[in-house]
mmCIF file of C-alpha atoms and ligand atoms in Angstrom:
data_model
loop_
_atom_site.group_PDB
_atom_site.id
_atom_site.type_symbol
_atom_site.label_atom_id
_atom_site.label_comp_id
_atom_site.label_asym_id
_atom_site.label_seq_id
_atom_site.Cartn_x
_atom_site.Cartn_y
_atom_site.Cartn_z
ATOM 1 C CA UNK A 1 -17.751 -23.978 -162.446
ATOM 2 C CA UNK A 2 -19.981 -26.745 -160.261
ATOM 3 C CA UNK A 3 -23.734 -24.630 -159.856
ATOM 4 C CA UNK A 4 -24.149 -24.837 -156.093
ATOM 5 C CA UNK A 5 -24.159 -21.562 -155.023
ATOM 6 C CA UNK A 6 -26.946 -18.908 -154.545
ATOM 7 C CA UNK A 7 -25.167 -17.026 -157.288
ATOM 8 C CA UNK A 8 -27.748 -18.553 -160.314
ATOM 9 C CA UNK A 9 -29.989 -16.380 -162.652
ATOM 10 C CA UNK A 10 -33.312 -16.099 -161.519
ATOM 11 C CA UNK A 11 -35.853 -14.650 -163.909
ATOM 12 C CA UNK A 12 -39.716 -14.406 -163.322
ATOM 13 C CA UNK A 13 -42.770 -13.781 -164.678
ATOM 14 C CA UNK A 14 -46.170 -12.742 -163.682
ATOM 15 C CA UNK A 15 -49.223 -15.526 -165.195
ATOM 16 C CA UNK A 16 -52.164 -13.840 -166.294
ATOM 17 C CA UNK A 17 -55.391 -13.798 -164.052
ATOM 18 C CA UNK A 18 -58.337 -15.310 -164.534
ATOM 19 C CA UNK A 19 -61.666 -15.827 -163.166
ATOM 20 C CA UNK A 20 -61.864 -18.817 -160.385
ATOM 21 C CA UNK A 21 -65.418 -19.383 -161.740
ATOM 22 C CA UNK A 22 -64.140 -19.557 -165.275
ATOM 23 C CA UNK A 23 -60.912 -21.594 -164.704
ATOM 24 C CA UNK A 24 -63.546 -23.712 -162.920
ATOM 25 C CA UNK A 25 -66.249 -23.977 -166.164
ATOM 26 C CA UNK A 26 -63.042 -24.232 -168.223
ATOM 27 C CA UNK A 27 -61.905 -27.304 -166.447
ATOM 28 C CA UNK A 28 -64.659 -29.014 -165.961
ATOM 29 C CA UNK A 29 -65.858 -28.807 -169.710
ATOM 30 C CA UNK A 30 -62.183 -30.490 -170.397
ATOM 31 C CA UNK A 31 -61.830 -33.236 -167.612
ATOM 32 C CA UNK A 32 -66.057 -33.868 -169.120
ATOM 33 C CA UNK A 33 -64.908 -35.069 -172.176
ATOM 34 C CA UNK A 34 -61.669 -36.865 -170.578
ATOM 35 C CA UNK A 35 -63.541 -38.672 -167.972
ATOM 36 C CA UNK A 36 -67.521 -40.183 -167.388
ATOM 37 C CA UNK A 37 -67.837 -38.216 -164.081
ATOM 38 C CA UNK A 38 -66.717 -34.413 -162.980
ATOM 39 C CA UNK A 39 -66.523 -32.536 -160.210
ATOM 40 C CA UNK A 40 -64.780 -29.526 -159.775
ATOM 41 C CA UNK A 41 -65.244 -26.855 -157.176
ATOM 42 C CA UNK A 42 -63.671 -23.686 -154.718
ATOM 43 C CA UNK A 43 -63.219 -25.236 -151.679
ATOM 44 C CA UNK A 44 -61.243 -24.703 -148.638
ATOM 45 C CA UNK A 45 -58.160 -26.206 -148.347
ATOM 46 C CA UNK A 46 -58.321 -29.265 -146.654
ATOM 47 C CA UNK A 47 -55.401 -30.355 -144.188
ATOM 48 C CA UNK A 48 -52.783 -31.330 -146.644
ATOM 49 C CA UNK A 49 -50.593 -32.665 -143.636
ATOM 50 C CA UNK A 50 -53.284 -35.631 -144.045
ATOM 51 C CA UNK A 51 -52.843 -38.824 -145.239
ATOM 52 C CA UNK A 52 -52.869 -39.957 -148.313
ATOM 53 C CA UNK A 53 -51.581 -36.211 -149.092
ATOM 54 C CA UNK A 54 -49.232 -36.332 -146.545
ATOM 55 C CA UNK A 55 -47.302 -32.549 -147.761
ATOM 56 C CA UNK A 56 -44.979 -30.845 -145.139
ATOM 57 C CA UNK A 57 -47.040 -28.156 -144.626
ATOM 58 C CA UNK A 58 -50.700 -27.173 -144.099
ATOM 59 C CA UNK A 59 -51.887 -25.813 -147.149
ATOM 60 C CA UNK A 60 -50.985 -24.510 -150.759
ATOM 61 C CA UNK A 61 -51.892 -21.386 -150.953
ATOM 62 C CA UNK A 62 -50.105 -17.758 -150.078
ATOM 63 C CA UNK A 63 -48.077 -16.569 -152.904
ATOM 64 C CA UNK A 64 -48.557 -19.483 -154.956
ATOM 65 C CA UNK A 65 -45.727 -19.512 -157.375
ATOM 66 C CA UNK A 66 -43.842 -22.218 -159.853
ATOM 67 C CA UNK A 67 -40.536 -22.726 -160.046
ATOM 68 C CA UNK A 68 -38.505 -24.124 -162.946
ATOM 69 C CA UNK A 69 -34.829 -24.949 -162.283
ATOM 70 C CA UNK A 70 -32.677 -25.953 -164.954
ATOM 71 C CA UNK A 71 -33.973 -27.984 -167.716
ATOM 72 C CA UNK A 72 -34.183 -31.282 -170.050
ATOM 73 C CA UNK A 73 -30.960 -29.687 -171.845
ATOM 74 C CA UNK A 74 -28.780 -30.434 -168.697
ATOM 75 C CA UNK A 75 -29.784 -34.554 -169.183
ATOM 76 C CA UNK A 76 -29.283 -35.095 -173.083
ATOM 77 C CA UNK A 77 -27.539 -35.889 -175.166
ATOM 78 C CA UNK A 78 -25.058 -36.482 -171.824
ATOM 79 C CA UNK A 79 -25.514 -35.391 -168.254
ATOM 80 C CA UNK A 80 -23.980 -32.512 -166.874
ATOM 81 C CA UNK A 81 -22.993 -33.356 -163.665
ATOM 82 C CA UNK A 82 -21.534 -30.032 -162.574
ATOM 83 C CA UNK A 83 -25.052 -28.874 -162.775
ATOM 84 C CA UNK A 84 -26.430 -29.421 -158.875
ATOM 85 C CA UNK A 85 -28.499 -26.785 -157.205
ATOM 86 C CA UNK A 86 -28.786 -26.646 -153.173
ATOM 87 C CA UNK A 87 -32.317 -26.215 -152.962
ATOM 88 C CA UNK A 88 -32.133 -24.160 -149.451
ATOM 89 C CA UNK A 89 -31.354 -21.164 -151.415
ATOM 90 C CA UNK A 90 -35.190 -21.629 -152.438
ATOM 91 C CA UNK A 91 -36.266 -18.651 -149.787
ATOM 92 C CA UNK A 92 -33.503 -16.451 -151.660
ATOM 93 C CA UNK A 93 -34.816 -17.161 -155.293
ATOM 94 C CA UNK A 94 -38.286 -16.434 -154.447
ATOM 95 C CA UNK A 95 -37.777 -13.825 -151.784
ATOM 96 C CA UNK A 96 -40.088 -16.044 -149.721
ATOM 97 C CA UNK A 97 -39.725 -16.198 -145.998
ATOM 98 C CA UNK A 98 -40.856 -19.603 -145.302
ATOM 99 C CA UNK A 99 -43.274 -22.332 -146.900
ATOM 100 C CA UNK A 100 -43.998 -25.120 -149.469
ATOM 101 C CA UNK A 101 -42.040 -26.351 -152.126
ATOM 102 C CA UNK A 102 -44.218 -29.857 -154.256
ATOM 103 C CA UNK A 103 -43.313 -31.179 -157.065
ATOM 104 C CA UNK A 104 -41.033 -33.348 -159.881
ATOM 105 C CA UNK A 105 -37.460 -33.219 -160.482
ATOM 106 C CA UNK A 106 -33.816 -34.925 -160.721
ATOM 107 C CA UNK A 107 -32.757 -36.279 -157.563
ATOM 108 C CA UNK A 108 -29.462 -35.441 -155.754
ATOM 109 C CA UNK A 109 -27.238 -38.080 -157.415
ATOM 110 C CA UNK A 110 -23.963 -37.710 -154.951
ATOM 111 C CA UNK A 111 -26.136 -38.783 -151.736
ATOM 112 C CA UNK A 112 -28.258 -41.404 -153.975
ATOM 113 C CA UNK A 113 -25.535 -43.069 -155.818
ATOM 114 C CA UNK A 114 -26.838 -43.066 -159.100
ATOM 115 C CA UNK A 115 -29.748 -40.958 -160.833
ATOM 116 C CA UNK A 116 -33.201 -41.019 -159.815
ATOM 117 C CA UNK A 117 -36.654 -38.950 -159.636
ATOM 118 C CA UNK A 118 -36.884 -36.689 -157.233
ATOM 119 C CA UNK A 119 -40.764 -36.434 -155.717
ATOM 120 C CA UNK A 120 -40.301 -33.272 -153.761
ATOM 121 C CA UNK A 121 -41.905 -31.950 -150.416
ATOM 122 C CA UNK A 122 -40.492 -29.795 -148.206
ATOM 123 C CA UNK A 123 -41.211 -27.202 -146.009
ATOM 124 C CA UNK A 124 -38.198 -24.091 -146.087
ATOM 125 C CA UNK A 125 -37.308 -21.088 -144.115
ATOM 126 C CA UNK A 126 -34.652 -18.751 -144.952
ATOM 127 C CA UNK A 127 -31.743 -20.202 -146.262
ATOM 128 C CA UNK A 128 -32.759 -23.725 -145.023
ATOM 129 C CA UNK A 129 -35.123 -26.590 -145.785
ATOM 130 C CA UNK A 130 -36.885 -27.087 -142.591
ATOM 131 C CA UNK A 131 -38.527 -30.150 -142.555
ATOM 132 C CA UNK A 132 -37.974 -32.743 -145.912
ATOM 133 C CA UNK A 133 -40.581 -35.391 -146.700
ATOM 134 C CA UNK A 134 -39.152 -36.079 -149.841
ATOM 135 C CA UNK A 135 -38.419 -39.191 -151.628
ATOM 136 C CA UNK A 136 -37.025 -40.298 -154.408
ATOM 137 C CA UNK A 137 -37.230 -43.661 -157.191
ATOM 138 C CA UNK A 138 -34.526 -45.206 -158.500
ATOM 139 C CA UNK A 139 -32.920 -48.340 -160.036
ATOM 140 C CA UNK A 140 -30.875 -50.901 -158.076
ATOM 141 C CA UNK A 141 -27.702 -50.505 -160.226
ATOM 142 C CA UNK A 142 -27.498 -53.971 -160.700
ATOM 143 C CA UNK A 143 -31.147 -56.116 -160.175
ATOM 144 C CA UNK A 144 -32.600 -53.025 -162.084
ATOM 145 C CA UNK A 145 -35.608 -52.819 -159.369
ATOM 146 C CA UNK A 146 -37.287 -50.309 -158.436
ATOM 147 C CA UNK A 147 -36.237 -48.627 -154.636
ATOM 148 C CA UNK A 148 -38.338 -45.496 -153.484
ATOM 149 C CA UNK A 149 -37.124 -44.212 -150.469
ATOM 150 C CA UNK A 150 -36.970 -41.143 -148.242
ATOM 151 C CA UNK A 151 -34.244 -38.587 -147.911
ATOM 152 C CA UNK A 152 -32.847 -37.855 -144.516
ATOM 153 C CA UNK A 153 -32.490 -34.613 -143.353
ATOM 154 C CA UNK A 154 -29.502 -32.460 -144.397
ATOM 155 C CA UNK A 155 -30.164 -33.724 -147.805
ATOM 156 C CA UNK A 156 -31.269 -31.028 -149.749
ATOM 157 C CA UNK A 157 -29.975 -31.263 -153.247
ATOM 158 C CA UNK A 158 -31.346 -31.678 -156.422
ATOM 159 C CA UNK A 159 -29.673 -32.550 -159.642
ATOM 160 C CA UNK A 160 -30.267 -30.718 -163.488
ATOM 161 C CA UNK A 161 -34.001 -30.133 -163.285
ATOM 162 C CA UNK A 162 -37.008 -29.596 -161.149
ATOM 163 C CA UNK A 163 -40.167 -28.327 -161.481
ATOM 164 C CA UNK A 164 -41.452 -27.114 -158.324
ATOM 165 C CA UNK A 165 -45.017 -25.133 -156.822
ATOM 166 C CA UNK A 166 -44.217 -23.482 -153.897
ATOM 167 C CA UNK A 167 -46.303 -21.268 -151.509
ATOM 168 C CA UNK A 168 -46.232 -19.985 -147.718
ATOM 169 C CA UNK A 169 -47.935 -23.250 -146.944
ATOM 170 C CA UNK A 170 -51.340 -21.717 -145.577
ATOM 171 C CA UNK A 171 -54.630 -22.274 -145.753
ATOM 172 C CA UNK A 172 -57.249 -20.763 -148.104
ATOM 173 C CA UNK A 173 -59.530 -21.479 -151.121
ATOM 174 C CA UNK A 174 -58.337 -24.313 -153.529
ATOM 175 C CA UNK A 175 -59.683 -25.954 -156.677
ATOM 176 C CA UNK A 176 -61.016 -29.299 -155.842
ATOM 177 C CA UNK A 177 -60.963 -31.607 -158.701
ATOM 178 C CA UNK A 178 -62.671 -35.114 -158.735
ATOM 179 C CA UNK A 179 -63.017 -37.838 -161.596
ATOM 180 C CA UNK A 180 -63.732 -41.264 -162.264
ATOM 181 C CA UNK A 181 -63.713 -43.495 -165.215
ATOM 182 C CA UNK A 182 -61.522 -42.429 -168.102
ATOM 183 C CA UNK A 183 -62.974 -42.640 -171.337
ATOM 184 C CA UNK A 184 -60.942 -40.197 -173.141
ATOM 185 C CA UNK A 185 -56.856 -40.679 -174.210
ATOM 186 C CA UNK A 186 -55.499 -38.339 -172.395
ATOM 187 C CA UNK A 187 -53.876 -38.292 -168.683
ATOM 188 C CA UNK A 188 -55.351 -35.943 -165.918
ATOM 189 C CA UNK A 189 -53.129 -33.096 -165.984
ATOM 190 C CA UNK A 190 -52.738 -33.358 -169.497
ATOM 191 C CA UNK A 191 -56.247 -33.238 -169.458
ATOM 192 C CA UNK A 192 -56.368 -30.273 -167.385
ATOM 193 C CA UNK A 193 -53.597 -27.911 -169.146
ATOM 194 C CA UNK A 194 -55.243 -28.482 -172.645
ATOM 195 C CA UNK A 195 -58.752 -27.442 -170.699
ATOM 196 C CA UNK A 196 -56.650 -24.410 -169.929
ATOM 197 C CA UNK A 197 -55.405 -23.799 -173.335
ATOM 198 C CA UNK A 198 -58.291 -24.276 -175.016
ATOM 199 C CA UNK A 199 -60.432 -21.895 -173.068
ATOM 200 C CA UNK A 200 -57.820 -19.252 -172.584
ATOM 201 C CA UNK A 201 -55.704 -19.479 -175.396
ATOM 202 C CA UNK A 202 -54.208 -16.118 -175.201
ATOM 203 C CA UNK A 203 -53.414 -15.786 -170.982
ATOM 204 C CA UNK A 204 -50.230 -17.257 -169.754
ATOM 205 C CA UNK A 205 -51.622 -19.760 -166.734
ATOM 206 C CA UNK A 206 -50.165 -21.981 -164.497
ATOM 207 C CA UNK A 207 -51.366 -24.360 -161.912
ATOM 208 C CA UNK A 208 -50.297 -26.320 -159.362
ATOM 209 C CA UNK A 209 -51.098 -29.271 -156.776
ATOM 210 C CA UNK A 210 -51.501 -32.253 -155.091
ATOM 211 C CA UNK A 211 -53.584 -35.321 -156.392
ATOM 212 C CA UNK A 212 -54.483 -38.747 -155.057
ATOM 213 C CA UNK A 213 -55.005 -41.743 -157.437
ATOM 214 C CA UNK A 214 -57.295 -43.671 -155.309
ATOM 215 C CA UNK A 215 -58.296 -46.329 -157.381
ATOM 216 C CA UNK A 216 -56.528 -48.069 -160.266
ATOM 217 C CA UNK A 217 -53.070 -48.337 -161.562
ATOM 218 C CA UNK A 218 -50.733 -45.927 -163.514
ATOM 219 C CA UNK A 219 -47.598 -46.565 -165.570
ATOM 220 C CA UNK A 220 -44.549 -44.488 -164.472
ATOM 221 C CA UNK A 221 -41.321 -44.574 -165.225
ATOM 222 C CA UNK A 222 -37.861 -44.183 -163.228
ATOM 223 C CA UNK A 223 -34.627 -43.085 -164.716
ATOM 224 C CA UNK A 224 -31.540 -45.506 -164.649
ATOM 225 C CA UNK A 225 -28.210 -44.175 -163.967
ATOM 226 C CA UNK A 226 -27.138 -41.294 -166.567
ATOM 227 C CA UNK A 227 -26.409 -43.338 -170.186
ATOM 228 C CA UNK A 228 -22.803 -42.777 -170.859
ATOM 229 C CA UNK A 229 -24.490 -43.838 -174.474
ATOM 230 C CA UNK A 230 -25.938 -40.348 -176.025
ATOM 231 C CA UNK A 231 -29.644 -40.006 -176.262
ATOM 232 C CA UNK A 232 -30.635 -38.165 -179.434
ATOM 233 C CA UNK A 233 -34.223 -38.639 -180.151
ATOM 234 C CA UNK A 234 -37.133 -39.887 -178.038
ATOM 235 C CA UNK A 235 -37.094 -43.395 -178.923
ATOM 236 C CA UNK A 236 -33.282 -43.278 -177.444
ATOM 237 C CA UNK A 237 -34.972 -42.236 -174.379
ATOM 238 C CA UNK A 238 -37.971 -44.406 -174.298
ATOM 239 C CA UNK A 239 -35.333 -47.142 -174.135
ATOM 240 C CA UNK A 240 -33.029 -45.967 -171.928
ATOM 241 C CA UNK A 241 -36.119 -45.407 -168.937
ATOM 242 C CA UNK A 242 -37.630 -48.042 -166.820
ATOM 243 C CA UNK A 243 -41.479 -47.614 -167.098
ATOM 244 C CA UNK A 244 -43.573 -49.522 -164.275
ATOM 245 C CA UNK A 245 -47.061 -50.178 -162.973
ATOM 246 C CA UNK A 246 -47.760 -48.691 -159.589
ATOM 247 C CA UNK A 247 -50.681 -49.199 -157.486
ATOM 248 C CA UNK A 248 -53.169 -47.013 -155.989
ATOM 249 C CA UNK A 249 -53.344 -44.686 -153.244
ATOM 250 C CA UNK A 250 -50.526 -42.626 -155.644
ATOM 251 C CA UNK A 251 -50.020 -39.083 -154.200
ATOM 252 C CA UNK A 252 -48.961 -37.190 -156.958
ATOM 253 C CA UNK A 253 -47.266 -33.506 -156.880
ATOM 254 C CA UNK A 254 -48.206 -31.543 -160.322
ATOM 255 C CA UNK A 255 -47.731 -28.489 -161.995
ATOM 256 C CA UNK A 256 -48.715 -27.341 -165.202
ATOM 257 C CA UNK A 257 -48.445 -24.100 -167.437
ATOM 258 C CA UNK A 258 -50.616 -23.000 -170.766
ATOM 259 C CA UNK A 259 -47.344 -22.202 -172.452
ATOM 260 C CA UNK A 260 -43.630 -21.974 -172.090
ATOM 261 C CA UNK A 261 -43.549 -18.373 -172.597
ATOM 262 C CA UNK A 262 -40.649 -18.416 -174.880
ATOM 263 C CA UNK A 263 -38.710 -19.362 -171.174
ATOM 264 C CA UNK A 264 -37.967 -23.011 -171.932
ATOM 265 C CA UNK A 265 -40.582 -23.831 -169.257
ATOM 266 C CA UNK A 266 -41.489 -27.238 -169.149
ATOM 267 C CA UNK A 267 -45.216 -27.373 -169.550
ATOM 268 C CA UNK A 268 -45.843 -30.267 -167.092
ATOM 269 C CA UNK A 269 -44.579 -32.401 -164.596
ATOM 270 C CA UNK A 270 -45.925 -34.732 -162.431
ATOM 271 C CA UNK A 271 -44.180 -36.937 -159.775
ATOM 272 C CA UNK A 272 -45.839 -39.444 -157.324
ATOM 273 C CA UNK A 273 -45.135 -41.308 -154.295
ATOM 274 C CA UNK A 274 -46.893 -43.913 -151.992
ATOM 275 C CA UNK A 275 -46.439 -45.632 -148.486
ATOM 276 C CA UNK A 276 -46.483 -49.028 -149.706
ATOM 277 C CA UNK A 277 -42.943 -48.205 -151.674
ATOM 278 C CA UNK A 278 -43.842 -47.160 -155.384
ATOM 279 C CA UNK A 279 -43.083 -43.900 -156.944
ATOM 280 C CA UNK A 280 -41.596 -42.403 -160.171
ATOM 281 C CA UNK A 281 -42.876 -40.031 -163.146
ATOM 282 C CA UNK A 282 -46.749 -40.052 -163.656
ATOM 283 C CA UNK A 283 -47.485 -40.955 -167.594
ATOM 284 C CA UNK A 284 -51.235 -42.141 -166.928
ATOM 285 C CA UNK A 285 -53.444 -44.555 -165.351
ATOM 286 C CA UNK A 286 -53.377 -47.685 -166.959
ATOM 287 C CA UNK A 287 -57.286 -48.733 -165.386
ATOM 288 C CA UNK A 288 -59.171 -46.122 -167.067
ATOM 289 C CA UNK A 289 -62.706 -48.489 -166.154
ATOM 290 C CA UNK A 290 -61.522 -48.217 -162.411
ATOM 291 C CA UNK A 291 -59.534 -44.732 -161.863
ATOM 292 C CA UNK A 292 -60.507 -42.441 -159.257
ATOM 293 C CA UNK A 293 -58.773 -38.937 -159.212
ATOM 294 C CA UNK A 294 -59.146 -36.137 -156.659
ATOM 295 C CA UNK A 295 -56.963 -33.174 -156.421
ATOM 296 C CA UNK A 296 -56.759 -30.021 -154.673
ATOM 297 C CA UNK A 297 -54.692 -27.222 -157.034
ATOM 298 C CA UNK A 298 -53.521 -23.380 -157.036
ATOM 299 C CA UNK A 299 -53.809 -20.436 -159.671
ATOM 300 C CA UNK A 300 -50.075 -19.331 -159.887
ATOM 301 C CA UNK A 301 -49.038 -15.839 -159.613
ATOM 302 C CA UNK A 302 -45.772 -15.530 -160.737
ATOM 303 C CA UNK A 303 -43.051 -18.223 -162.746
ATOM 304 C CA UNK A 304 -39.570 -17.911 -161.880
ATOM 305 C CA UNK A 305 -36.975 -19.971 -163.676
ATOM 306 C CA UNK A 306 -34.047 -20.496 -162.175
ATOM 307 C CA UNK A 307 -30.660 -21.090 -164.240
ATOM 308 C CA UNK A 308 -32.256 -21.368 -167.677
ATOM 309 C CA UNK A 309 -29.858 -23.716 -169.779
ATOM 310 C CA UNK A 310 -28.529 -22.032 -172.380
ATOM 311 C CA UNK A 311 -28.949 -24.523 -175.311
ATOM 312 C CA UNK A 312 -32.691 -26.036 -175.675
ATOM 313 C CA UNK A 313 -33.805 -29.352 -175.739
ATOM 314 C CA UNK A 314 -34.034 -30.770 -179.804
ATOM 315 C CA UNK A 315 -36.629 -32.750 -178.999
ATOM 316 C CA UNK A 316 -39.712 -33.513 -176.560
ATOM 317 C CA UNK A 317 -38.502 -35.456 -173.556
ATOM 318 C CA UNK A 318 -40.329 -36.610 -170.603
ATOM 319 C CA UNK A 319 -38.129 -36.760 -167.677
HETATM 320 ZN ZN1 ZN B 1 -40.180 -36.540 -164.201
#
């Protein structure tokens, strides 16, 4: 049966809690060692509306909450296209009247033609999406380059996956994050979720946000159409994806968790967008001398994974 209904399985789970001034110590003893300078902070939220954030609503916080919908299991070996989720059920899933929904996903492959990342940001209301400033990446089928567009409204699909933070969209206190200069290997969330680990290795966290690269470049990648070839291993899908260098400002839409909480969560996801057309999957900066980060992100109170697939993922992908 095609998934397109409200009728999915919706379990949740409360994160831990932990205290904003050690979440804040936590991170910025990680990012130190990632990056030459740190600055991390409890600020209020600016006006996310704002360029070069640009989200459909305000803020990020009120009820701050991540959503995982179906999973890497639902791309490989071989798509399952049956597997579509109508995203205006959100409100019902989360029992949320209205607000946010950021983040990384599949996008809606029936409107789009052919498979593509889905950089999510929308406001809802019950049973609807109210305002969509999504876009999505993909492939020209046949000169293989790179189109990111917006959706028009109405369109409110995703396909097999998406990792999503969503909130009532308000104001309130936020954790500012700022760095320059990469001297470490790792990427900024990265970065960020083993800071999390490391200093709370026994609390189930999760975060959420929005961050601007401002300076630099990053390699991304953008899925082609769905491989009617298998894909068995991660080399198979290293080949099959289309990795690119973007330019900066990149307004990227992140979540991250400490674990998966034996809930095939994905542990992070980060998906990124820009008004001079180019978007796609957020691996790292690829000017570490040059890069510029600042981010505003959200404790999250409660997971809920929707339509957990049933088989798990054999090996580490990154969709
Ligand atoms: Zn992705």
């Amino acid at each position: 049966m095609p998934i397109t209904t409200n009728n999915l399985k919706v379990e949740t789970k409360d994160f831990d809690k932990a205290q904003i001034d050690e979440v804040i110590n936590a991170l910025h003893a990680g990012l130190s060692d990632n990056f030459e300078t740190v600055s991390v902070s409890h600020v209020n939220c600016p006006d996310l509306t704002q360029e070069p954030f640009s989200l459909a609503k305000e803020g990020i916080c009120g009820r701050p909450c991540l959503v995982d919908i179906g999973g890497v299991p639902n791309l490989v070996p071989l798509v399952k296209r049956d597997v579509y989720y109508d995203l205006s059920h959100l409100s019902n899933w989360l029992d949320m009247k209205e607000g946010l929904a950021i983040g990384a996903g599949a996008g809606p492959w029936k409107y789009v033609g052919v498979n593509s990342e889905l950089i999510a940001n929308f406001a809802f209301g019950s049973g609807t999406i109210e305002k969509s400033m999504s876009y999505i990446a993909k492939l020209d089928p046949e000169t293989e380059k790179p189109i990111v567009e917006t959706l028009p409204p109405g369109e409110n699909n995703c396909a097999v996956l998406l990792n999503l933070l969503c909130s009532e969209g308000k104001p309130g206190k936020v954790i500012k994050v700022e760095c320059k200069n990469r001297k470490g290997g790792l990427n900024f969330v990265s970065c960020m979720r083993n800071a999390m680990w490391k200093r709370f290795p026994c609390k189930f966290l999760g975060l959420g946000g929005v961050f601007v690269i401002k300076k630099g470049k990053a390699k991304l990648h953008i899925m082609p159409d769905f491989s009617e070839k298998p894909l068995n291993s991660d080399e198979e899908v290293a080949s099959w994806l289309k990795f690119v260098e973007a330019s900066s400002p990149l307004t990227c839409l992140s979540v991250f968790v400490t674990s998966d909480a034996e809930m095939d969560l994905r542990v992070e996801h980060t998906h990124c967008f820009s008004k001079h057309g180019e978007g796609g999957h957020y691996h790292y900066d690829t000017t570490p001398e040059e890069v510029v980060y600042e981010g505003y992100f959200v404790m999250a109170e409660t997971v809920y994974r929707v339509n957990r697939p049933s088989d798990e993922a054999h090996f580490y992908c990154a969709f």
